Structure formats: C-alpha cells, structure tokens
XYZ file of C-alpha atoms in Angstrom:
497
model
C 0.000 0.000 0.000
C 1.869 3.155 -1.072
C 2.641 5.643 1.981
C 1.205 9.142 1.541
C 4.237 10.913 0.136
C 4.147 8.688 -2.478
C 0.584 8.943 -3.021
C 1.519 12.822 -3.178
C 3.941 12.355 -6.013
C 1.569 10.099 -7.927
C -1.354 13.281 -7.950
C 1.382 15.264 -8.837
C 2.582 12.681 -11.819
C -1.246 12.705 -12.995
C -1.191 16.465 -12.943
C 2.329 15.889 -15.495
C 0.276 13.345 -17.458
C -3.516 15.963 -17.773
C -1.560 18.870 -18.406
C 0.462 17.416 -21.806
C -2.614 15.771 -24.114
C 0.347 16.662 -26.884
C 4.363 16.632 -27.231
C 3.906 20.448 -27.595
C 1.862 20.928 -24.366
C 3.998 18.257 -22.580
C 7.122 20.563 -23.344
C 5.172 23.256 -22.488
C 4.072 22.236 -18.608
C 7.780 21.129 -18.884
C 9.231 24.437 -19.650
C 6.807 25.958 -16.630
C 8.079 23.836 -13.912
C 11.576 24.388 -15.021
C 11.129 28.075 -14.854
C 9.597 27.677 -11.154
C 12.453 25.589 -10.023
C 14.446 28.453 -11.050
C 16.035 27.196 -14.498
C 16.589 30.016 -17.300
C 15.670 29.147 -20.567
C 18.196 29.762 -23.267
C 17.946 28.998 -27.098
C 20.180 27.242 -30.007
C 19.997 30.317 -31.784
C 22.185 32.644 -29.428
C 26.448 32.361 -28.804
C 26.822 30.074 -25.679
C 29.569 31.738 -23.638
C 31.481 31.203 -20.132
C 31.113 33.943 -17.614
C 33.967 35.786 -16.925
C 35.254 38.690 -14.554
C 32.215 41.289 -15.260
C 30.226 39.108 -17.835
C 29.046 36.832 -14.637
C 25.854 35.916 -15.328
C 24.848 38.170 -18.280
C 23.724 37.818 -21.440
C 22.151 39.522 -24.099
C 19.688 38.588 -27.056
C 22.498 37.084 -29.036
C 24.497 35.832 -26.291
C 24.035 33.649 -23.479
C 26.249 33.603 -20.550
C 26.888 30.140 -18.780
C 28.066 29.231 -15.739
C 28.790 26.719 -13.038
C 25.800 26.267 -11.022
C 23.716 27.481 -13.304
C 20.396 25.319 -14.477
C 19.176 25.846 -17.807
C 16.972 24.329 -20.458
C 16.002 25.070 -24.539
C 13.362 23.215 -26.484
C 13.591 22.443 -30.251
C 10.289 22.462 -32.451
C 8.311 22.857 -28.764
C 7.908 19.067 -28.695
C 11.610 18.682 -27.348
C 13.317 19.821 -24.260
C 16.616 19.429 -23.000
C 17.371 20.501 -19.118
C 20.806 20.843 -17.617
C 22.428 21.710 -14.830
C 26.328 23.038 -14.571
C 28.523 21.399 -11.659
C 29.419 23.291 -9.579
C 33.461 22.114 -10.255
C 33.050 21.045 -13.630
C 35.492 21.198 -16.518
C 35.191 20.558 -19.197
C 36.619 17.109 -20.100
C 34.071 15.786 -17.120
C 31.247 13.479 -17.646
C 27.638 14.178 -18.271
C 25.486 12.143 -16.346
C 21.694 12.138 -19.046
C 18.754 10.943 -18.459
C 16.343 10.501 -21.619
C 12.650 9.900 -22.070
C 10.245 10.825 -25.133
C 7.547 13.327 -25.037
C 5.309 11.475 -27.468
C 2.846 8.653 -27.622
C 0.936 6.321 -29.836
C -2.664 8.720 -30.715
C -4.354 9.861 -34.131
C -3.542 12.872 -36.118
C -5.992 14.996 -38.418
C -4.574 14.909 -41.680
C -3.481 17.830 -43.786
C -7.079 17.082 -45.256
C -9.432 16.159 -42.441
C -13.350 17.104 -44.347
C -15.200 13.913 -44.970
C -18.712 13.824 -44.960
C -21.277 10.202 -45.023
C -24.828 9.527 -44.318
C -25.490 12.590 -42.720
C -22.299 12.836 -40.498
C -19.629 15.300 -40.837
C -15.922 13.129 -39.920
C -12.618 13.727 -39.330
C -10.164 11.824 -41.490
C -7.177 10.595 -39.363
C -3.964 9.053 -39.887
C -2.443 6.668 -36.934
C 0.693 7.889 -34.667
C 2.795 5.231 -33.663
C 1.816 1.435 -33.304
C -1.159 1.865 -31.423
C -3.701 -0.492 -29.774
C -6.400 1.171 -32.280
C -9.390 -0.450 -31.071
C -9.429 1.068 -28.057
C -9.948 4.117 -29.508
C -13.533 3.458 -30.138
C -16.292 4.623 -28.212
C -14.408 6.871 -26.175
C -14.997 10.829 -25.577
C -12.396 12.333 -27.852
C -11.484 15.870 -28.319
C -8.228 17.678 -30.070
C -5.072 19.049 -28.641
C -1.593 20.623 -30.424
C 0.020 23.440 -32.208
C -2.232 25.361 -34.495
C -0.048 28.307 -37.193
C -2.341 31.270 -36.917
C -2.113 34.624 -38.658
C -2.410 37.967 -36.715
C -4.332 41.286 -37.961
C -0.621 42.765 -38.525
C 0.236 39.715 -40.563
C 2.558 37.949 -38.397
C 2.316 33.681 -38.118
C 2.013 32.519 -34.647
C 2.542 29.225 -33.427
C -0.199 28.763 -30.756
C -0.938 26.008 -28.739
C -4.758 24.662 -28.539
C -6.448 22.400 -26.448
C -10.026 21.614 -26.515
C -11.175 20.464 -23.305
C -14.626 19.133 -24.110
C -15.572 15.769 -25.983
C -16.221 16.551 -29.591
C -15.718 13.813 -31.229
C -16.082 9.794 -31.215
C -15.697 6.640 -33.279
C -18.624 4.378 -32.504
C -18.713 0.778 -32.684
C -21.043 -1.151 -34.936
C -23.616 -2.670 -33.200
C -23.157 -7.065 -32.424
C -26.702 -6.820 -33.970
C -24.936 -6.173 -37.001
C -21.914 -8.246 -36.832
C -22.231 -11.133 -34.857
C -18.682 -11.218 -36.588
C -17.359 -9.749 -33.642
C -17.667 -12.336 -31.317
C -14.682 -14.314 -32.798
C -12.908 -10.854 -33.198
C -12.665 -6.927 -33.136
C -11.354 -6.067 -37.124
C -11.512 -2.703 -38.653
C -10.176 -1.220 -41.670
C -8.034 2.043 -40.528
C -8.678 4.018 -43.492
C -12.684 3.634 -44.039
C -13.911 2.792 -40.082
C -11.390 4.965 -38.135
C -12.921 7.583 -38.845
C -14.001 10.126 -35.912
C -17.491 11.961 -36.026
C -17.707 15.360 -35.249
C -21.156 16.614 -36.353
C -24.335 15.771 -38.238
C -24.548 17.407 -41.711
C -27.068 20.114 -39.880
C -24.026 21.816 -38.995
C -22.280 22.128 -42.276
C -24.797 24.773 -42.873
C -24.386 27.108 -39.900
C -20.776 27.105 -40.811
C -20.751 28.088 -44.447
C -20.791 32.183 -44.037
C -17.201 30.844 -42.667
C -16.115 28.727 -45.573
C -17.645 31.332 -47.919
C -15.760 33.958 -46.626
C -12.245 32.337 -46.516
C -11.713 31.556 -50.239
C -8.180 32.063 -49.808
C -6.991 33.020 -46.619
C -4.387 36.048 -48.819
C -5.944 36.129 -51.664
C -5.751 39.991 -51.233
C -2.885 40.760 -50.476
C -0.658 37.942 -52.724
C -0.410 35.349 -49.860
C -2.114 32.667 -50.939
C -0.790 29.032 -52.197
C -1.320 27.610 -55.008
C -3.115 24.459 -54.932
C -3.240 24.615 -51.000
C -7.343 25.582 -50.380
C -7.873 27.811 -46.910
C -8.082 25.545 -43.689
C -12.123 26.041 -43.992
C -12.138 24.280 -47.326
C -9.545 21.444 -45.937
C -11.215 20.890 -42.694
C -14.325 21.113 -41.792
C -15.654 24.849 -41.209
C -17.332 23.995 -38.021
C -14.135 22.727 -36.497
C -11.805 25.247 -37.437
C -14.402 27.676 -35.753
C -14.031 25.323 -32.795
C -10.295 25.852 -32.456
C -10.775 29.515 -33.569
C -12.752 30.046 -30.438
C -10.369 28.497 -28.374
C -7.303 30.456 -29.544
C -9.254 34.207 -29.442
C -8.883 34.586 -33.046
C -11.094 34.633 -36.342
C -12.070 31.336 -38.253
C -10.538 33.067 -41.125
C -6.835 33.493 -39.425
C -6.181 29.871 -38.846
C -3.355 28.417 -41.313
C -2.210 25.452 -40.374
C -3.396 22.332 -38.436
C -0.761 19.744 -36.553
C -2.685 18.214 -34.197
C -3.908 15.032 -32.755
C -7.060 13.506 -30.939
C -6.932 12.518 -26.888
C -9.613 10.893 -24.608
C -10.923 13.963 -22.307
C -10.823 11.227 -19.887
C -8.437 12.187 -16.720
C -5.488 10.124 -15.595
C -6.677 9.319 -11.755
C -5.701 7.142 -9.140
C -7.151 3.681 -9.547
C -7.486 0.342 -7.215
C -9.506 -0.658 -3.905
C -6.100 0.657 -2.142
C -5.129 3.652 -4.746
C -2.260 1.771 -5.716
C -2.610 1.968 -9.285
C -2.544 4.736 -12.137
C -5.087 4.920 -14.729
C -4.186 6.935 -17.658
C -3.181 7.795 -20.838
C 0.000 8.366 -22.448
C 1.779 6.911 -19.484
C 4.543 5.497 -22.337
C 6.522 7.654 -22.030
C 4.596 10.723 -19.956
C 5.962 8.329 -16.712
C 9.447 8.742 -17.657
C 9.486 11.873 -19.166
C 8.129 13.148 -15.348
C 10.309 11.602 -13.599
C 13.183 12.448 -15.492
C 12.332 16.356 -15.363
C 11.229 15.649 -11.729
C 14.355 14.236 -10.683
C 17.006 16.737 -12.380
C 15.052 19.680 -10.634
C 14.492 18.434 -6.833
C 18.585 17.513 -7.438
C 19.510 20.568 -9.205
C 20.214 22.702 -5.801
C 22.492 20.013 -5.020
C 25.587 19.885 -7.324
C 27.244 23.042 -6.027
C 30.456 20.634 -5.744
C 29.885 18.038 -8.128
C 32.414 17.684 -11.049
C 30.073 17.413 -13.956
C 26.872 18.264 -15.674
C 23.690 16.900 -15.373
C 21.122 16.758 -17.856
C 17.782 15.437 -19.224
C 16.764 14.626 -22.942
C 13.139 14.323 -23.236
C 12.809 13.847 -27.090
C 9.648 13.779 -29.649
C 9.007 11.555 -32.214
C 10.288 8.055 -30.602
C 7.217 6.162 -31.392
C 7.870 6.304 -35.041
C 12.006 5.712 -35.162
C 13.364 8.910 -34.092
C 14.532 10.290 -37.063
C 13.447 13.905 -36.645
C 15.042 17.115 -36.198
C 13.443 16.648 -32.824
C 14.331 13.381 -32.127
C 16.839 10.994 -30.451
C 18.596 10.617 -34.112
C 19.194 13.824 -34.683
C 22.709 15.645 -33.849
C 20.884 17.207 -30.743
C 22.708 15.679 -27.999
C 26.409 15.539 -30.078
C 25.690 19.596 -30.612
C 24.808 20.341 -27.427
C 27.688 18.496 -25.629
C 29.894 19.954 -28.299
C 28.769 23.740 -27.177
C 29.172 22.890 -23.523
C 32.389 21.470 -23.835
C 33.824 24.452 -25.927
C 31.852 26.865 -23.177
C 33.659 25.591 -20.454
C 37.602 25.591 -22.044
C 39.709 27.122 -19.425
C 41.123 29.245 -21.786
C 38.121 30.185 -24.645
C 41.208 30.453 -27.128
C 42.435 26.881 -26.396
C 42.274 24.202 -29.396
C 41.583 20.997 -27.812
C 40.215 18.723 -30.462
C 39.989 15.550 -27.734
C 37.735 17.644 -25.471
C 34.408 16.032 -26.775
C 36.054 12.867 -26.799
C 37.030 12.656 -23.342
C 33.442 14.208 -22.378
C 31.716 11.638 -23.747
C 33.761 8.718 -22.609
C 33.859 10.039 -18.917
C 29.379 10.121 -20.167
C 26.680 8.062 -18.860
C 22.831 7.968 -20.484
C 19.491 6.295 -18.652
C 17.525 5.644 -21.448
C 13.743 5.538 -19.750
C 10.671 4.288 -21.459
C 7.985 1.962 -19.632
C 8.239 -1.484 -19.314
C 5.840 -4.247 -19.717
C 4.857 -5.384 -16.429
C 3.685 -8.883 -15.968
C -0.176 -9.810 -16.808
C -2.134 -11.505 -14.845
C -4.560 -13.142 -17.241
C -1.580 -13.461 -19.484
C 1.437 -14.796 -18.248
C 2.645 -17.271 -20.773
C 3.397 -13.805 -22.765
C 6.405 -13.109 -19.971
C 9.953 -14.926 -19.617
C 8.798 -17.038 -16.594
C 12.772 -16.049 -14.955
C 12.565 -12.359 -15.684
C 8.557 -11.667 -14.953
C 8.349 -7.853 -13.453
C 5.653 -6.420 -11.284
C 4.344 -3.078 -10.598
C 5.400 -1.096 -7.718
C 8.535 -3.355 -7.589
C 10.578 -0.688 -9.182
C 13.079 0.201 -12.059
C 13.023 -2.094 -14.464
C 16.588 -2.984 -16.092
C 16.089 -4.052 -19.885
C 18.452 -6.442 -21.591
C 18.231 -8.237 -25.139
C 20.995 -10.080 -26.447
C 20.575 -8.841 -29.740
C 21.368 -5.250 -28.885
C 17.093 -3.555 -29.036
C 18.141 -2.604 -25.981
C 21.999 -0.612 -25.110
C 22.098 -2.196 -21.809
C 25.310 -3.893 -20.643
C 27.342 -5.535 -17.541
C 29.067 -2.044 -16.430
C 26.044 -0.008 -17.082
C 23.582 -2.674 -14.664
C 26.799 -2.400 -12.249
C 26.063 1.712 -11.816
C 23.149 1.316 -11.601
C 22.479 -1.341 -9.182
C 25.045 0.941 -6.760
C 22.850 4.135 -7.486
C 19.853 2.346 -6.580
C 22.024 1.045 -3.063
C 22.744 4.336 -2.418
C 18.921 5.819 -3.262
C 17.714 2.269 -1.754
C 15.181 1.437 -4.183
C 14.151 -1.841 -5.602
C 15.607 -3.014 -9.342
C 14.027 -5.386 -11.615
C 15.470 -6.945 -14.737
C 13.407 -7.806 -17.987
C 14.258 -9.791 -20.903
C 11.924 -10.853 -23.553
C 10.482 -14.134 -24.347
C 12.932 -15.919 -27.012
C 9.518 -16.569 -29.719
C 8.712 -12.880 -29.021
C 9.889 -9.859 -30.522
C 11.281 -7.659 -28.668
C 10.786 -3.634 -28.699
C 13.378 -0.765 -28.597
C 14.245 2.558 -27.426
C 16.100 5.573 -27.908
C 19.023 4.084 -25.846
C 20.498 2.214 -28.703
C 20.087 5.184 -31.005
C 22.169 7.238 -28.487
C 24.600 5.099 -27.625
C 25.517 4.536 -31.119
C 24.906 7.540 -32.507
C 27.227 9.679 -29.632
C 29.263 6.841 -28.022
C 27.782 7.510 -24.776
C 27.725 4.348 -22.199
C 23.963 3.624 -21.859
C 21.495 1.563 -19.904
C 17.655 1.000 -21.317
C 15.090 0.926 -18.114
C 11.390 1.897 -16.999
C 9.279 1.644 -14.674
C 6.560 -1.413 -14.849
C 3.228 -0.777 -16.944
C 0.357 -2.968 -18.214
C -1.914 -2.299 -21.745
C 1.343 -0.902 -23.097
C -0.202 1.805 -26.094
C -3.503 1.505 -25.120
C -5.807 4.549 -24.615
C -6.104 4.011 -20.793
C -2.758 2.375 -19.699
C -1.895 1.034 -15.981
C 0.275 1.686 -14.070
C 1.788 1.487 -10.384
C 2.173 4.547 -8.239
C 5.148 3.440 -5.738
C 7.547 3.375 -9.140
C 6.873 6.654 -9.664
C 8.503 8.232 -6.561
C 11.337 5.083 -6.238
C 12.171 6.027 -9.688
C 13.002 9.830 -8.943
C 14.515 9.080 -6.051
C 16.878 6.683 -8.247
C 17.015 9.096 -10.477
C 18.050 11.842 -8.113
C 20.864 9.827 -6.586
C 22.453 8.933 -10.289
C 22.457 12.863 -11.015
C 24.306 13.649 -7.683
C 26.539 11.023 -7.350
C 27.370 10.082 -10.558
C 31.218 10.844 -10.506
C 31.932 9.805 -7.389
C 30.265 5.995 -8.549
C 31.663 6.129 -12.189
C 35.251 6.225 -10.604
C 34.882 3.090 -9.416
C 34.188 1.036 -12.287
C 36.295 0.481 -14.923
C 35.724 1.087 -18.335
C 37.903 1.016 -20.957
C-alpha cells in the first residue's frame, strides 16, 4: 500500500500526465516547472559563452552567458526539451550524467485534409501515430489538442498552442446486432472505419458564411498558395471555428493544423487501495516526469559536483526517431559539443579531444515503460525475468542489442539504486517474441555515450487508458536523483575502458 508521500507524487505525476494531451503541451508544462524551479531558458539560436570577470551571469539577445551552477533548459520544435544543470566544479573534459525519455505517444492525427462527410455525419479523417492499440480508440470521448499556425491582424504567423477540453468527437462501434462477426474478433479497416465523427450534416450549414468567406486566406494581399485551399475548405468549417474560439482569433486566421485527438478522460488514481494509475499516455509521460522531476528536486544540489547533469526528453520516438526533434538527430552531439567548448579554461584553447574525453567520462538512462507482468496473461512473460508493478526500475536487456544495456552499465546502476535504496528489476523478452526498442540504442551509437535502457513497470502498453503502479513513480526519482548527484563519485569506481 503506497505511503502518503508517495501517493503525493503520484497526484502530482497525474497532474504531469492531464496537463500534456500533446508533445507540444507536454514541453510546455515542462518548460513551466523548469522556470519555477528556477532554471533560465536559453535557445540554439544565441552564442553560448562562459562567464567571466564582469560578464558573470549576463547575457544579451544574441548571447548567453553560462556558468557553473547554473540550471538551464532550450526546447527544439516545442515538442523537445533538453534541461541541464552546470557542476558546480566542472570542466570541461568531465562526464555528463543524461537521463532521456520521449515526449510522445501512440494517438491519431488529423490529416493535412481532415473534411469527410457520409450519411449525414460530418468526420474527421485521421492518420495513426505510432503502433497503437487502435481499437481502443472506439467509443471513447475524444477531443483535439496541439500546435495550431495562426495569422495575426498585422500579418505575423504565430505558433499557438490549442487544447479543446470538451468531448467533440467519437468513433462508434457497430452494433453485435450487425456483426455477430465480432464475437470471434474486433477487425476494422483504418482508413474507411477509423474515422471520428464530429457533427451531423445540420451543422455544415451554420458554418458556411465561414467557408464562404475564406476563399483564400491572402488572396488579397498575394499570400495565398497555389493548390493549397484555406483551412475552412480542408477541414471542416465547423471545427476550425471550434479551435478559432479556443485560440481568441477569427475562423478566417487559422493556417495550419498539426494536431492530434486525446480521450478527455483524466489520468486518476485507480485500485480498492489507490495503488494503481489509470491513464493515458503513461509510455513515455511516466518517464518523461520523472526524469524532469528528478534533475530539478537535485539541481540545488551539485554546487560541488564535477560534472553536468542533464535530461533529454525527445519527440518523435514512437515512429524511429529520425526527426530534427528526435533521439537521431545531432541534438545531444551539438549540445555536448557547445558545452564542452563553453567551459575551455582558456576560450582560445584548441583541444580537439575535449568532446572525446566528455563523452567517454558520459553516462545515459535511457527511460521508457516497461511491460509489467499480466495476470490473465502470463505465458506472454519470460517465466525467470517476470516484473511487477510497484517493484521498481526495471533494467532491460536483449541479447541482440534492441536494448543498449550492458554488464558495467547494470553495475552503476544497481550501486545508485544502493545508495537511493530502491528496488531493481530486470526484464528480458520471451525468445519466440519480438522484442521492442528505445532511444538508448540510437544514443549510444549515434554519440558513443555508455547507456542503460530501463522503466518503470506498466500494463496495456499503447492503449488509450494504460496502468500503471504509483510506488515506481517516486522510487524512480529518487533513483534518479541519486544517479544525477553522485554520478562521478560511482563512475570512478568502475572500470571502463
């Protein structure tokens, strides 16, 4: 039965979860907690620079002024954020102890070309996110969150975030009257029967002063694309108005669509003793919260430590990473590139082993949830590696390399988790089983950086209500607090060559 503190940091991970129905609005509750722990955002754009004599702590718009102790963060596409916080002592040449999570999750995305209209029913058409478990994505109260390009009365595009709190729109099932079919078997064709409704054809008339009056969106004043109608003629009228409303604007100045559908249903607390988590988007929203919620309750706490810590919580892992935004990009090589040339003794100095050293004296926690075992399905599990919830961190291993874990990265761990005293598991797949992956073999090849893949224990992996346990949650950023304090002092005792 989970003690009250922990039951404190579980309402407080649900909070995390409610807040981000997007990457873009999980960045952006992100970004606010940063800035009330005290972090300073900076940007890619400006000159990274040490502070020195009577620069201390300045900066201006094209510079930024770094120093030891400080805590700072900068976000890429607003679906990526990357935290860090200076040592106290460090050099450059130390390590960089990383934590990494993703800020994205299996879900359904309007297309570029959403109208669709049947039978008297106005729909959304929708393209699948990820590798989602699609059928539970009918008959559930859906609505519309993301990052809407909108144009201002001076002419300027906006990037604006929207979120629609109330149900608007739902994918029925057919009826067992009407296919006793589905007794044997839920089927459904994604392109012709995942399709949301939003509205009976009624309303396609009480928008149409709306689609009549946006024939081009610029046509005026030479803005308009060829070939690319207004967002009233490639979406349904009624809900562009919706999102229109939402943002304070005019039908007529919203651009561009990139959002996706979520249940309005809340993440809560769940089980006769409140033990569990009911939720959404828990892969990877559990990770992703307590990475961010571990580097900023240890951030005040490095004064003396020797190197930097730091969290990667990247977009775009569902589908392979291979984004601007993502865990294959040159993100993490560029931004340990800048810190290590920030932090040269002398700012002159040529040191082209500087990186190198930095990222062999490295260490990345690769966290994304792990499949916990089921109860009414436990042939599925390894009977010798079977992992419960609220047993704690799970350790992931594959022979074949899906996951980066190895001997010296389990050995760092298991002595961070002494030292934080919380409970390990380990997980290996069954051999006639395939077995997922995870950013941490994209990192660890693509940088170099030692890594270990782990997460904490979930069931109905992708689903649109996941499981989960609440006692991982708080032994998991206490582990995770521990490996960001101590992480040169227990690096220096294993060797690695």
């Amino acid at each position: 039965m989970p003690t009250s503190e922990q039951l404190d940091r579980a309402r407080d991970f649900l909070a995390f979860v409610n807040a981000g129905p997007s990457p873009f609005h999980v960045v952006q509750e992100s970004c606010r907690r940063l800035k009330d722990a005290g972090f300073v955002q900076i940007w890619e754009s400006e000159a990274w620079v040490r502070a020195t004599g009577n620069a201390k702590g300045k900066g201006t718009s094209k510079i930024r002024v770094l120093e030891n102790g400080g805590k700072y963060f900068f976000t890429r596409n607003q679906s990526t954020v990357v935290a860090f916080v200076v040592g106290g002592k460090y050099e450059t040449g130390g390590g960089v102890a990383i934590v990494g999570a993703h800020t994205d999750s299996p879900c359904l995305k309007i297309k570029p070309v959403s109208k669709k209209e049947a039978n008297g029913c106005l729909q959304v058409s929708v393209e699948p996110y990820g590798g989602g478990l699609w059928h539970t994505w009918f008959d559930r109260d859906l609505s519309i969150a993301g990052r809407v390009v909108v144009r201002t009365k001076n002419g300027k595009l906006e990037h604006q975030l929207v979120r629609i709190e109330r149900p608007i729109l739902r994918i029925p099932c057919l009826a067992i009257h009407l296919d006793p079919s589905v007794r044997d078997g839920f089927k459904f064709n994604k392109q012709d029967q995942l399709l949301p409704i939003l509205a009976t054809s009624a309303a396609k008339s009480l928008s149409a002063e709306i689609e009549n009056t946006q024939e081009g969106n610029g046509d005026d004043d030479g803005l308009a694309v060829v070939g690319i109608p207004a967002a009233t003629k490639r979406h349904h009228p009624v809900l562009v108005e919706a999102i229109a409303k939402e943002l304070s604007t005019d039908p007529t100045y919203v651009e561009q669509l990139e959002v996706c559908l979520f249940d309005v249903q809340p993440a809560c607390l769940g089980g006769v003793q409140e033990e569990f988590l009911y939720g959404a988007r828990f892969d990877n929203l559990g990770m992703s919260y307590c990475s961010l919620t571990s580097i900023i309750e240890a951030s005040n706490d490095l004064k003396d430590s020797p190197h930097i810590a730091m969290i990667n919580l990247y977009d775009n892992e569902e589908v392979g990473s291979r984004s601007m935004m993502g865990a294959d990009s040159t993100l993490l090589q560029t931004a340990l590139d800048r810190l290590v040339g920030v932090f040269m003794k002398d700012p002159h100095q040529h040191d082209p082993d500087a990186v190198a050293r930095t990222i062999h004296s490295s260490f990345c926690i690769s966290a994304d949830m792990a499949h916990a075992i089921h109860p009414n399905y436990p042939s599925k599990h390894e009977e010798n590696h079977r992992i419960y919830m609220n047993k704690g961190l799970v350790i992931k291993e594959n022979a074949n390399m899906r996951y980066a874990t190895d001997s010296p990265g389990i050995t760092l761990l298991k002595e961070m988790a002494k030292r934080a005293k919380t409970p390990l598991q380990e997980f290996v797949v069954r051999n006639d089983s395939p077995c997922g992956s995870t950013i941490g073999p994209i990192i660890s090849a693509k940088v170099g950086i030692r890594t270990i893949d782990v997460g904490n224990p979930q069931l109905a992996m992708h689903s649109i209500r996941e499981m989960a346990g609440v006692e991982d949650v708080s032994t998991s950023v206490e582990l995770f607090k521990e490996f960001f304090r101590s992480y040169s002092t227990v690096n220096a005792t294993i060797a690695v060559d």
